Amino acid sequence: MDLGRQTRVRQAFDTFFGPPEAPSETHVLDLFRRTAETVPAYRKFLREHGIDAGTVTTMADFRKLPLLDKAGYHRKYPLPELCRGGTFDELDMIAVSSGSSGRPTIWPRALEDELHVARRFETVLVDAFEADRRRTLAVVCFPLGTWVGGLFTTACVRHLAAKGCPITVVAPGNNKAEILRVLPELAPHFDQVVLLGYPPFVKDVIDTGGVDWPAYAIKLVLAGEVFSEQWRELVARRAGIADPARAIASLYGTADAGVLGTETPLSARIRRFFADHPDLAREVFGDARLPTLVQYDPASRFFEEHEGTLVFTGDGGIPLIRYHIADDGGLLPHAELLDFCARHGFTPPPGPELPFVYVFGRSLFTVSFFGANVYPENVTVGLEQPGISDTVTGKFVIESVEDADRDRRLRITVETAPGATADAARIAEAVRAQLNRLNSEFAHYVPAERQLPDVVLRPAGDPEYFPVGVKHRYTRQS
C-alpha cells in the first residue's frame, strides 16, 4: 500500500475542488524541472542533445529545447522510462492510440491526470450548459475500450459529479441501438441530456427517426473532427437546439494528453462570425478553411506554434515537454482576437479571458473520419493486393467529405495505371479490409455501414488530383 500515493491523490482532489489556478509561465518551468529530474527517458534525451537541465531557467531557455515526437521520443525509449521514476507503479489506467502501421501507441495515466482534463469538461458542462444546477444526463457515445475517448470522458464527467454537480453518466459507447434504448427510459428524469461523441456518429444518432429530441433539451459535446458551421446549424435544427453556439461545444483532444482546449460560447460565436466573413477568416487563420477555434488554459496545457503546426507542454502519465503534435494550426492571444473582431464590427459576448488555439488537423499526414485517423500507409496496403496493384499507379488522395445531408463520407481518389482498367468496387473492399485489419481506431470508431470508402478513379496525370511534376500529397482537407 502506497500511502504517499494516497496523499498525492487527496491533494489533487483538493486542487480540483478549489478555484482554478491562475495561468503562469512558472508552471511550465516547474514541469520541465520535475520531468528532467524524475523521468529517465527525458534525462537521456537531454543528455543526448547536450543539454544541462540546470541551465534552463527562463522561458527563452525553454523555447530553445528540442521538440519531442512519437518517433524520436515515445518509440525510442522503453515505455516505463517515459514515466516518472521509470515505473508504472502510480499509473492506474492505459489508453491506446493506433499508429500508421497498426502498432499501438501506449499512453499510461493516473487519476490525478484525469482531474486536469475534468477541468476542461467543467468549462463546457458547467460554464456553458449550467450542469452545476440543472439535472444532467451525460450519455457517453465515444467508443469504449482501450481508446482514450470513452473511458476517459466517463471518468472526467464522474469527477464533476463528485465535485457536486447533479450529473449522472450512462456509457453505451458508440452502440446506436443501446443509446436509443436507454434514452427514453432515462431522459424524462433529467432537465437536459448531453450527448458526447464524434460528430458524424452523434449526427447519425440524431438523424434516427422516432425520437422527440427537443423534449430532451439536448446538448452536444463533440471531438475528433473539424465541422462546418452549416453542419452545426443543421444538427441543431434536427435536435431542437435553439442556441447552437452555447449548446454545441467542440473539444480539441488527443490520446497523448486528453483534452487540450475547449470550444466556449465565446469562441463558437467568433467562429460563426468568421464563417460569415471568409475574407476575414483567411486574414486571421491564413487559410481558406475554417479551423476549430477553442480556448485553452496555459496552466494545464502550454501551447507554442512551430512552422504552422502546434507544440504543447503538459503533465501526465508520460510528461511531455515541447511535444510536437503536428496538427496544423496556431495561437491567438485573447485581447488580440477580440480587438480584431471589434475593429470589424463584431463585439463577442463575455467569456473566459483565456488564449485561443485554432486547429485544422493533420492535413499532411492523416484524415480524421468518425474520430479515427486514416493513414495513407493503411490505404496503400489495400492497393497492393493481387488483382489491384497492376491496375493502379499507387497514388491516391484521401478525403473526408460532406454529402448533401451533411453526413461524412470517406472518399479515396485513385490514379489508374496507363492502359489499365481498375475496379472501383474491388478497390473499396480491399481498402476497407486493410483499414479494419491495421487500424484499430477505424475498426471500432467507424460504424460498419460507413466503413466502405467511396472510390473515385482518375486517369494517370489527372491535373486536379495527380498533376505531373508536382510532389504528391496523399490527403486533402475539404
One Martini backbone bead per residue (centre of mass of N, CA, C, O) as a GRO file, in nm:
protein
  478
    1MET     BB    1   0.092   0.039   0.026
    2ASP     BB    2   0.063   0.378  -0.093
    3LEU     BB    3   0.054   0.657   0.101
    4GLY     BB    4   0.161   0.875  -0.092
    5ARG     BB    5  -0.061   0.847  -0.301
    6GLN     BB    6  -0.292   0.934  -0.123
    7THR     BB    7  -0.191   1.221  -0.082
    8ARG     BB    8  -0.183   1.307  -0.384
    9VAL     BB    9  -0.483   1.261  -0.441
   10ARG     BB   10  -0.595   1.456  -0.232
   11GLN     BB   11  -0.453   1.706  -0.347
   12ALA     BB   12  -0.586   1.691  -0.626
   13PHE     BB   13  -0.877   1.726  -0.521
   14ASP     BB   14  -0.836   1.994  -0.378
   15THR     BB   15  -0.767   2.145  -0.638
   16PHE     BB   16  -1.027   2.073  -0.797
   17PHE     BB   17  -1.229   2.199  -0.573
   18GLY     BB   18  -1.102   2.449  -0.636
   19PRO     BB   19  -0.981   2.706  -0.775
   20PRO     BB   20  -0.838   2.811  -1.038
   21GLU     BB   21  -0.545   2.850  -1.174
   22ALA     BB   22  -0.323   3.075  -1.255
   23PRO     BB   23  -0.162   3.158  -1.516
   24SER     BB   24   0.188   3.041  -1.558
   25GLU     BB   25   0.521   3.005  -1.649
   26THR     BB   26   0.615   2.845  -1.395
   27HIS     BB   27   0.476   2.580  -1.464
   28VAL     BB   28   0.662   2.503  -1.698
   29LEU     BB   29   0.936   2.501  -1.550
   30ASP     BB   30   0.855   2.301  -1.331
   31LEU     BB   31   0.790   2.066  -1.521
   32PHE     BB   32   1.065   2.042  -1.646
   33ARG     BB   33   1.225   1.981  -1.388
   34ARG     BB   34   1.068   1.728  -1.298
   35THR     BB   35   1.123   1.567  -1.557
   36ALA     BB   36   1.435   1.573  -1.549
   37GLU     BB   37   1.445   1.427  -1.260
   38THR     BB   38   1.213   1.166  -1.306
   39VAL     BB   39   1.268   1.101  -1.624
   40PRO     BB   40   1.472   0.897  -1.787
   41ALA     BB   41   1.424   0.964  -2.089
   42TYR     BB   42   1.464   1.275  -2.063
   43ARG     BB   43   1.749   1.269  -1.962
   44LYS     BB   44   1.863   1.132  -2.212
   45PHE     BB   45   1.766   1.336  -2.419
   46LEU     BB   46   1.930   1.575  -2.311
   47ARG     BB   47   2.209   1.442  -2.325
   48GLU     BB   48   2.202   1.384  -2.637
   49HIS     BB   49   2.171   1.721  -2.670
   50GLY     BB   50   2.358   1.875  -2.462
   51ILE     BB   51   2.174   1.923  -2.191
   52ASP     BB   52   2.142   2.130  -1.909
   53ALA     BB   53   1.886   2.169  -1.697
   54GLY     BB   54   2.011   2.404  -1.513
   55THR     BB   55   2.010   2.623  -1.765
   56VAL     BB   56   1.691   2.625  -1.743
   57THR     BB   57   1.539   2.948  -1.635
   58THR     BB   58   1.380   3.039  -1.891
   59MET     BB   59   1.168   3.082  -2.156
   60ALA     BB   60   1.397   3.114  -2.358
   61ASP     BB   61   1.527   2.846  -2.292
   62PHE     BB   62   1.283   2.662  -2.337
   63ARG     BB   63   1.246   2.740  -2.654
   64LYS     BB   64   1.528   2.569  -2.719
   65LEU     BB   65   1.416   2.309  -2.693
   66PRO     BB   66   1.366   2.016  -2.805
   67LEU     BB   67   1.155   1.828  -2.974
   68LEU     BB   68   0.892   1.613  -2.946
   69ASP     BB   69   0.809   1.271  -3.050
   70LYS     BB   70   0.730   0.961  -3.128
   71ALA     BB   71   0.991   0.865  -3.276
   72GLY     BB   72   1.214   1.038  -3.085
   73TYR     BB   73   1.069   0.919  -2.802
   74HIS     BB   74   0.840   0.713  -2.744
   75ARG     BB   75   0.988   0.480  -2.938
   76LYS     BB   76   1.292   0.491  -2.820
   77TYR     BB   77   1.191   0.416  -2.537
   78PRO     BB   78   1.108   0.263  -2.279
   79LEU     BB   79   0.810   0.293  -2.138
   80PRO     BB   80   0.885   0.332  -1.832
   81GLU     BB   81   1.096   0.573  -1.893
   82LEU     BB   82   0.854   0.786  -1.953
   83CYS     BB   83   0.814   0.768  -1.654
   84ARG     BB   84   0.804   0.818  -1.338
   85GLY     BB   85   1.076   0.637  -1.216
   86GLY     BB   86   1.044   0.402  -1.435
   87THR     BB   87   0.722   0.349  -1.374
   88PHE     BB   88   0.375   0.218  -1.314
   89ASP     BB   89   0.287   0.239  -1.010
   90GLU     BB   90   0.097   0.528  -1.045
   91LEU     BB   91  -0.052   0.384  -1.291
   92ASP     BB   92  -0.413   0.303  -1.359
   93MET     BB   93  -0.409   0.370  -1.681
   94ILE     BB   94  -0.482   0.282  -2.029
   95ALA     BB   95  -0.404   0.411  -2.346
   96VAL     BB   96  -0.485   0.380  -2.706
   97SER     BB   97  -0.325   0.430  -3.020
   98SER     BB   98  -0.307   0.443  -3.350
   99GLY     BB   99  -0.102   0.357  -3.608
  100SER     BB  100   0.005   0.325  -3.932
  101SER     BB  101   0.087   0.002  -3.871
  102GLY     BB  102  -0.088  -0.083  -3.596
  103ARG     BB  103   0.087   0.012  -3.382
  104PRO     BB  104   0.066   0.084  -3.066
  105THR     BB  105   0.007   0.364  -2.851
  106ILE     BB  106   0.109   0.430  -2.523
  107TRP     BB  107  -0.099   0.582  -2.243
  108PRO     BB  108  -0.041   0.650  -1.940
  109ARG     BB  109  -0.232   0.702  -1.625
  110ALA     BB  110  -0.379   0.902  -1.375
  111LEU     BB  111  -0.614   1.037  -1.184
  112GLU     BB  112  -0.480   1.317  -1.175
  113ASP     BB  113  -0.498   1.362  -1.485
  114GLU     BB  114  -0.811   1.372  -1.504
  115LEU     BB  115  -0.850   1.642  -1.345
  116HIS     BB  116  -0.740   1.826  -1.560
  117VAL     BB  117  -0.960   1.746  -1.774
  118ALA     BB  118  -1.215   1.805  -1.606
  119ARG     BB  119  -1.188   2.110  -1.635
  120ARG     BB  120  -1.267   2.115  -1.934
  121PHE     BB  121  -1.552   2.002  -1.893
  122GLU     BB  122  -1.643   2.230  -1.705
  123THR     BB  123  -1.645   2.454  -1.914
  124VAL     BB  124  -1.892   2.324  -2.055
  125LEU     BB  125  -2.103   2.199  -1.849
  126VAL     BB  126  -2.109   2.455  -1.660
  127ASP     BB  127  -2.059   2.730  -1.812
  128ALA     BB  128  -2.268   2.650  -2.053
  129PHE     BB  129  -2.487   2.413  -1.936
  130GLU     BB  130  -2.548   2.423  -1.621
  131ALA     BB  131  -2.464   2.143  -1.450
  132ASP     BB  132  -2.469   2.265  -1.146
  133ARG     BB  133  -2.822   2.316  -1.172
  134ARG     BB  134  -2.877   2.079  -1.379
  135ARG     BB  135  -3.016   1.797  -1.453
  136THR     BB  136  -2.778   1.554  -1.588
  137LEU     BB  137  -2.742   1.359  -1.881
  138ALA     BB  138  -2.461   1.164  -1.965
  139VAL     BB  139  -2.381   1.047  -2.299
  140VAL     BB  140  -2.151   0.812  -2.391
  141CYS     BB  141  -2.040   0.783  -2.751
  142PHE     BB  142  -1.780   0.679  -2.722
  143PRO     BB  143  -1.561   0.452  -2.745
  144LEU     BB  144  -1.502   0.158  -2.582
  145GLY     BB  145  -1.186   0.100  -2.418
  146THR     BB  146  -0.853   0.170  -2.501
  147TRP     BB  147  -0.954   0.422  -2.585
  148VAL     BB  148  -0.974   0.751  -2.483
  149GLY     BB  149  -1.268   0.859  -2.499
  150GLY     BB  150  -1.472   0.697  -2.317
  151LEU     BB  151  -1.332   0.652  -2.032
  152PHE     BB  152  -1.227   0.936  -1.990
  153THR     BB  153  -1.497   1.082  -2.002
  154THR     BB  154  -1.638   0.929  -1.779
  155ALA     BB  155  -1.442   1.011  -1.554
  156CYS     BB  156  -1.462   1.323  -1.575
  157VAL     BB  157  -1.769   1.345  -1.525
  158ARG     BB  158  -1.764   1.207  -1.246
  159HIS     BB  159  -1.591   1.421  -1.110
  160LEU     BB  160  -1.809   1.639  -1.128
  161ALA     BB  161  -2.007   1.490  -0.950
  162ALA     BB  162  -1.814   1.484  -0.700
  163LYS     BB  163  -1.820   1.807  -0.685
  164GLY     BB  164  -2.169   1.848  -0.714
  165CYS     BB  165  -2.292   1.774  -0.971
  166PRO     BB  166  -2.607   1.686  -1.131
  167ILE     BB  167  -2.462   1.410  -1.256
  168THR     BB  168  -2.533   1.147  -1.495
  169VAL     BB  169  -2.392   0.843  -1.617
  170VAL     BB  170  -2.392   0.699  -1.948
  171ALA     BB  171  -2.222   0.408  -2.137
  172PRO     BB  172  -2.284   0.291  -2.459
  173GLY     BB  173  -2.132   0.418  -2.666
  174ASN     BB  174  -2.111   0.319  -3.019
  175ASN     BB  175  -2.429   0.220  -2.961
  176LYS     BB  176  -2.712   0.302  -3.100
  177ALA     BB  177  -2.920   0.105  -2.983
  178GLU     BB  178  -2.851   0.164  -2.684
  179ILE     BB  179  -2.903   0.462  -2.679
  180LEU     BB  180  -3.211   0.434  -2.776
  181ARG     BB  181  -3.292   0.256  -2.529
  182VAL     BB  182  -3.214   0.447  -2.272
  183LEU     BB  183  -3.329   0.730  -2.317
  184PRO     BB  184  -3.643   0.699  -2.265
  185GLU     BB  185  -3.592   0.609  -1.963
  186LEU     BB  186  -3.406   0.864  -1.859
  187ALA     BB  187  -3.464   1.159  -1.967
  188PRO     BB  188  -3.733   1.242  -1.799
  189HIS     BB  189  -3.538   1.279  -1.522
  190PHE     BB  190  -3.425   1.537  -1.676
  191ASP     BB  191  -3.331   1.859  -1.789
  192GLN     BB  192  -3.083   1.724  -1.951
  193VAL     BB  193  -2.900   1.617  -2.253
  194VAL     BB  194  -2.573   1.474  -2.311
  195LEU     BB  195  -2.385   1.430  -2.599
  196LEU     BB  196  -2.080   1.227  -2.638
  197GLY     BB  197  -1.893   1.264  -2.951
  198TYR     BB  198  -1.865   1.208  -3.272
  199PRO     BB  199  -2.006   1.388  -3.510
  200PRO     BB  200  -2.117   1.169  -3.715
  201PHE     BB  201  -2.244   0.989  -3.496
  202VAL     BB  202  -2.434   1.188  -3.359
  203LYS     BB  203  -2.593   1.252  -3.614
  204ASP     BB  204  -2.692   0.965  -3.661
  205VAL     BB  205  -2.861   0.957  -3.405
  206ILE     BB  206  -3.043   1.209  -3.462
  207ASP     BB  207  -3.151   1.093  -3.749
  208THR     BB  208  -3.323   0.916  -3.602
  209GLY     BB  209  -3.622   0.806  -3.591
  210GLY     BB  210  -3.868   0.860  -3.326
  211VAL     BB  211  -3.736   1.120  -3.181
  212ASP     BB  212  -3.781   1.367  -2.917
  213TRP     BB  213  -3.542   1.584  -2.883
  214PRO     BB  214  -3.659   1.853  -2.760
  215ALA     BB  215  -3.755   1.710  -2.488
  216TYR     BB  216  -3.432   1.674  -2.389
  217ALA     BB  217  -3.245   1.911  -2.400
  218ILE     BB  218  -3.006   1.919  -2.600
  219LYS     BB  219  -2.656   1.842  -2.588
  220LEU     BB  220  -2.312   1.891  -2.723
  221VAL     BB  221  -2.008   1.685  -2.731
  222LEU     BB  222  -1.722   1.725  -2.937
  223ALA     BB  223  -1.476   1.520  -3.129
  224GLY     BB  224  -1.198   1.481  -3.386
  225GLU     BB  225  -1.345   1.714  -3.571
  226VAL     BB  226  -1.407   1.919  -3.826
  227PHE     BB  227  -1.675   2.154  -3.853
  228SER     BB  228  -1.930   2.319  -3.975
  229GLU     BB  229  -2.170   2.564  -3.941
  230GLN     BB  230  -2.380   2.415  -4.108
  231TRP     BB  231  -2.372   2.162  -3.938
  232ARG     BB  232  -2.459   2.289  -3.672
  233GLU     BB  233  -2.733   2.390  -3.772
  234LEU     BB  234  -2.855   2.123  -3.860
  235VAL     BB  235  -2.833   1.969  -3.591
  236ALA     BB  236  -2.986   2.172  -3.420
  237ARG     BB  237  -3.254   2.152  -3.570
  238ARG     BB  238  -3.294   1.836  -3.526
  239ALA     BB  239  -3.255   1.874  -3.193
  240GLY     BB  240  -3.381   2.150  -3.087
  241ILE     BB  241  -3.164   2.385  -3.096
  242ALA     BB  242  -3.148   2.729  -3.032
  243ASP     BB  243  -2.823   2.752  -2.927
  244PRO     BB  244  -2.545   2.645  -3.079
  245ALA     BB  245  -2.308   2.805  -2.929
  246ARG     BB  246  -2.399   2.680  -2.636
  247ALA     BB  247  -2.495   2.357  -2.706
  248ILE     BB  248  -2.226   2.331  -2.893
  249ALA     BB  249  -1.918   2.150  -2.828
  250SER     BB  250  -1.576   2.156  -2.889
  251LEU     BB  251  -1.294   1.944  -2.877
  252TYR     BB  252  -0.940   1.936  -2.809
  253GLY     BB  253  -0.808   1.615  -2.864
  254THR     BB  254  -0.586   1.349  -2.721
  255ALA     BB  255  -0.415   1.071  -2.633
  256ASP     BB  256  -0.157   1.214  -2.516
  257ALA     BB  257  -0.352   1.455  -2.323
  258GLY     BB  258  -0.634   1.480  -2.393
  259VAL     BB  259  -0.762   1.782  -2.321
  260LEU     BB  260  -0.657   2.102  -2.456
  261GLY     BB  261  -0.942   2.224  -2.554
  262THR     BB  262  -1.231   2.458  -2.567
  263GLU     BB  263  -1.533   2.530  -2.656
  264THR     BB  264  -1.700   2.834  -2.642
  265PRO     BB  265  -1.932   3.067  -2.680
  266LEU     BB  266  -1.718   3.265  -2.773
  267SER     BB  267  -1.567   3.095  -2.992
  268ALA     BB  268  -1.822   3.017  -3.154
  269ARG     BB  269  -1.908   3.308  -3.233
  270ILE     BB  270  -1.650   3.380  -3.378
  271ARG     BB  271  -1.663   3.154  -3.587
  272ARG     BB  272  -1.936   3.244  -3.709
  273PHE     BB  273  -1.828   3.510  -3.810
  274PHE     BB  274  -1.611   3.386  -4.002
  275ALA     BB  275  -1.810   3.222  -4.177
  276ASP     BB  276  -1.937   3.508  -4.288
  277HIS     BB  277  -1.604   3.600  -4.320
  278PRO     BB  278  -1.368   3.469  -4.515
  279ASP     BB  279  -1.166   3.704  -4.543
  280LEU     BB  280  -1.105   3.726  -4.236
  281ALA     BB  281  -1.023   3.435  -4.188
  282ARG     BB  282  -0.778   3.441  -4.375
  283GLU     BB  283  -0.629   3.664  -4.217
  284VAL     BB  284  -0.608   3.502  -3.943
  285PHE     BB  285  -0.549   3.184  -4.050
  286GLY     BB  286  -0.424   3.155  -4.351
  287ASP     BB  287  -0.705   3.025  -4.463
  288ALA     BB  288  -0.993   2.903  -4.619
  289ARG     BB  289  -1.029   2.745  -4.388
  290LEU     BB  290  -1.218   2.637  -4.101
  291PRO     BB  291  -1.137   2.612  -3.791
  292THR     BB  292  -1.092   2.517  -3.490
  293LEU     BB  293  -1.204   2.710  -3.194
  294VAL     BB  294  -1.023   2.745  -2.891
  295GLN     BB  295  -0.970   2.729  -2.546
  296TYR     BB  296  -0.691   2.770  -2.310
  297ASP     BB  297  -0.485   2.649  -2.034
  298PRO     BB  298  -0.161   2.721  -1.949
  299ALA     BB  299  -0.162   2.559  -1.668
  300SER     BB  300  -0.209   2.280  -1.833
  301ARG     BB  301  -0.163   2.379  -2.149
  302PHE     BB  302   0.122   2.457  -2.337
  303PHE     BB  303   0.157   2.664  -2.616
  304GLU     BB  304   0.303   2.636  -2.949
  305GLU     BB  305   0.453   2.755  -3.247
  306HIS     BB  306   0.557   2.550  -3.549
  307GLU     BB  307   0.550   2.600  -3.863
  308GLY     BB  308   0.217   2.580  -3.847
  309THR     BB  309   0.235   2.419  -3.579
  310LEU     BB  310   0.186   2.224  -3.285
  311VAL     BB  311   0.288   2.279  -2.941
  312PHE     BB  312   0.314   2.099  -2.625
  313THR     BB  313   0.275   2.125  -2.261
  314GLY     BB  314   0.235   1.838  -2.031
  315ASP     BB  315   0.098   1.658  -1.795
  316GLY     BB  316   0.147   1.300  -1.703
  317GLY     BB  317   0.227   0.981  -1.732
  318ILE     BB  318   0.360   1.131  -1.985
  319PRO     BB  319   0.558   1.371  -1.993
  320LEU     BB  320   0.541   1.677  -2.200
  321ILE     BB  321   0.805   1.850  -2.380
  322ARG     BB  322   0.760   1.993  -2.652
  323TYR     BB  323   0.521   1.859  -2.823
  324HIS     BB  324   0.481   1.740  -3.154
  325ILE     BB  325   0.164   1.700  -3.291
  326ALA     BB  326   0.121   1.824  -3.600
  327ASP     BB  327  -0.090   2.029  -3.601
  328ASP     BB  328  -0.259   2.245  -3.778
  329GLY     BB  329  -0.186   2.584  -3.657
  330GLY     BB  330  -0.261   2.829  -3.386
  331LEU     BB  331  -0.223   3.144  -3.210
  332LEU     BB  332  -0.441   3.360  -2.992
  333PRO     BB  333  -0.485   3.623  -2.830
  334HIS     BB  334  -0.745   3.745  -2.670
  335ALA     BB  335  -0.727   4.055  -2.722
  336GLU     BB  336  -0.657   4.040  -3.025
  337LEU     BB  337  -0.916   3.900  -3.128
  338LEU     BB  338  -1.127   4.097  -3.010
  339ASP     BB  339  -1.014   4.344  -3.156
  340PHE     BB  340  -1.059   4.247  -3.442
  341CYS     BB  341  -1.363   4.217  -3.426
  342ALA     BB  342  -1.428   4.511  -3.346
  343ARG     BB  343  -1.297   4.641  -3.608
  344HIS     BB  344  -1.535   4.450  -3.772
  345GLY     BB  345  -1.827   4.479  -3.606
  346PHE     BB  346  -1.765   4.266  -3.359
  347THR     BB  347  -1.913   4.178  -3.038
  348PRO     BB  348  -1.847   3.970  -2.819
  349PRO     BB  349  -1.918   3.795  -2.568
  350PRO     BB  350  -1.864   3.703  -2.278
  351GLY     BB  351  -1.557   3.542  -2.146
  352PRO     BB  352  -1.289   3.380  -2.122
  353GLU     BB  353  -0.949   3.490  -2.038
  354LEU     BB  354  -0.834   3.309  -2.287
  355PRO     BB  355  -0.662   3.165  -2.508
  356PHE     BB  356  -0.617   3.073  -2.850
  357VAL     BB  357  -0.678   2.779  -3.058
  358TYR     BB  358  -0.611   2.660  -3.387
  359VAL     BB  359  -0.751   2.378  -3.592
  360PHE     BB  360  -0.712   2.166  -3.880
  361GLY     BB  361  -0.501   1.940  -3.868
  362ARG     BB  362  -0.342   1.655  -4.046
  363SER     BB  363  -0.300   1.722  -4.368
  364LEU     BB  364  -0.018   1.564  -4.436
  365PHE     BB  365  -0.111   1.263  -4.306
  366THR     BB  366  -0.425   1.281  -4.221
  367VAL     BB  367  -0.763   1.158  -4.172
  368SER     BB  368  -1.063   1.236  -4.020
  369PHE     BB  369  -1.295   0.959  -3.919
  370PHE     BB  370  -1.487   0.928  -3.665
  371GLY     BB  371  -1.201   0.994  -3.502
  372ALA     BB  372  -1.023   0.851  -3.709
  373ASN     BB  373  -0.715   0.779  -3.827
  374VAL     BB  374  -0.624   0.803  -4.168
  375TYR     BB  375  -0.375   0.628  -4.333
  376PRO     BB  376  -0.194   0.589  -4.612
  377GLU     BB  377  -0.063   0.315  -4.542
  378ASN     BB  378  -0.331   0.156  -4.533
  379VAL     BB  379  -0.421   0.204  -4.829
  380THR     BB  380  -0.176   0.087  -4.975
  381VAL     BB  381  -0.230  -0.210  -4.904
  382GLY     BB  382  -0.493  -0.231  -5.071
  383LEU     BB  383  -0.341  -0.161  -5.354
  384GLU     BB  384  -0.141  -0.432  -5.322
  385GLN     BB  385  -0.333  -0.625  -5.421
  386PRO     BB  386  -0.428  -0.870  -5.600
  387GLY     BB  387  -0.566  -0.727  -5.899
  388ILE     BB  388  -0.473  -0.411  -5.835
  389SER     BB  389  -0.170  -0.319  -5.866
  390ASP     BB  390  -0.182  -0.336  -6.200
  391THR     BB  391  -0.418  -0.081  -6.215
  392VAL     BB  392  -0.226   0.104  -6.044
  393THR     BB  393   0.013   0.348  -5.924
  394GLY     BB  394  -0.033   0.436  -5.592
  395LYS     BB  395  -0.199   0.681  -5.616
  396PHE     BB  396  -0.368   0.902  -5.372
  397VAL     BB  397  -0.673   1.047  -5.215
  398ILE     BB  398  -0.778   1.157  -4.901
  399GLU     BB  399  -1.124   1.213  -4.789
  400SER     BB  400  -1.348   1.414  -4.591
  401VAL     BB  401  -1.689   1.432  -4.677
  402GLU     BB  402  -1.979   1.605  -4.756
  403ASP     BB  403  -2.293   1.564  -4.807
  404ALA     BB  404  -2.610   1.685  -4.856
  405ASP     BB  405  -2.666   1.582  -4.534
  406ARG     BB  406  -2.392   1.618  -4.363
  407ASP     BB  407  -2.242   1.363  -4.419
  408ARG     BB  408  -1.984   1.145  -4.381
  409ARG     BB  409  -1.722   1.065  -4.622
  410LEU     BB  410  -1.500   0.830  -4.762
  411ARG     BB  411  -1.261   0.945  -4.997
  412ILE     BB  412  -1.094   0.775  -5.279
  413THR     BB  413  -0.852   0.881  -5.503
  414VAL     BB  414  -0.748   0.701  -5.795
  415GLU     BB  415  -0.479   0.607  -5.992
  416THR     BB  416  -0.463   0.497  -6.307
  417ALA     BB  417  -0.315   0.299  -6.507
  418PRO     BB  418  -0.186   0.289  -6.802
  419GLY     BB  419  -0.414   0.092  -6.986
  420ALA     BB  420  -0.602   0.040  -6.745
  421THR     BB  421  -0.859  -0.144  -6.551
  422ALA     BB  422  -1.039  -0.049  -6.285
  423ASP     BB  423  -1.196  -0.151  -5.964
  424ALA     BB  424  -1.369   0.023  -5.737
  425ALA     BB  425  -1.509  -0.195  -5.562
  426ARG     BB  426  -1.256  -0.366  -5.504
  427ILE     BB  427  -1.093  -0.144  -5.371
  428ALA     BB  428  -1.285  -0.077  -5.140
  429GLU     BB  429  -1.273  -0.358  -5.006
  430ALA     BB  430  -0.965  -0.367  -4.959
  431VAL     BB  431  -0.941  -0.113  -4.786
  432ARG     BB  432  -1.132  -0.193  -4.563
  433ALA     BB  433  -0.980  -0.447  -4.472
  434GLN     BB  434  -0.712  -0.294  -4.393
  435LEU     BB  435  -0.825  -0.094  -4.193
  436ASN     BB  436  -0.934  -0.312  -3.997
  437ARG     BB  437  -0.656  -0.459  -3.955
  438LEU     BB  438  -0.458  -0.192  -3.886
  439ASN     BB  439  -0.704  -0.002  -3.761
  440SER     BB  440  -0.858   0.018  -3.463
  441GLU     BB  441  -1.011   0.281  -3.481
  442PHE     BB  442  -1.168   0.226  -3.736
  443ALA     BB  443  -1.306  -0.042  -3.642
  444HIS     BB  444  -1.448   0.111  -3.374
  445TYR     BB  445  -1.556   0.400  -3.471
  446VAL     BB  446  -1.666   0.303  -3.740
  447PRO     BB  447  -1.932   0.227  -3.879
  448ALA     BB  448  -1.996  -0.033  -4.081
  449GLU     BB  449  -2.177   0.139  -4.292
  450ARG     BB  450  -1.904   0.354  -4.325
  451GLN     BB  451  -1.634   0.189  -4.421
  452LEU     BB  452  -1.694   0.217  -4.713
  453PRO     BB  453  -1.546   0.360  -4.960
  454ASP     BB  454  -1.526   0.612  -5.195
  455VAL     BB  455  -1.430   0.533  -5.521
  456VAL     BB  456  -1.220   0.726  -5.738
  457LEU     BB  457  -1.138   0.742  -6.075
  458ARG     BB  458  -0.826   0.839  -6.230
  459PRO     BB  459  -0.616   0.941  -6.447
  460ALA     BB  460  -0.316   0.973  -6.541
  461GLY     BB  461  -0.233   1.303  -6.462
  462ASP     BB  462  -0.439   1.442  -6.319
  463PRO     BB  463  -0.461   1.783  -6.258
  464GLU     BB  464  -0.616   1.780  -5.975
  465TYR     BB  465  -0.470   1.507  -5.832
  466PHE     BB  466  -0.213   1.422  -6.062
  467PRO     BB  467   0.020   1.610  -6.118
  468VAL     BB  468   0.284   1.666  -6.305
  469GLY     BB  469   0.575   1.748  -6.114
  470VAL     BB  470   0.430   1.707  -5.833
  471LYS     BB  471   0.413   1.675  -5.516
  472HIS     BB  472   0.258   1.435  -5.345
  473ARG     BB  473  -0.067   1.422  -5.177
  474TYR     BB  474  -0.264   1.195  -4.974
  475THR     BB  475  -0.415   1.447  -4.859
  476ARG     BB  476  -0.740   1.616  -4.803
  477GLN     BB  477  -0.910   1.910  -4.724
  478SER     BB  478  -1.258   2.024  -4.723
   0.00000   0.00000   0.00000
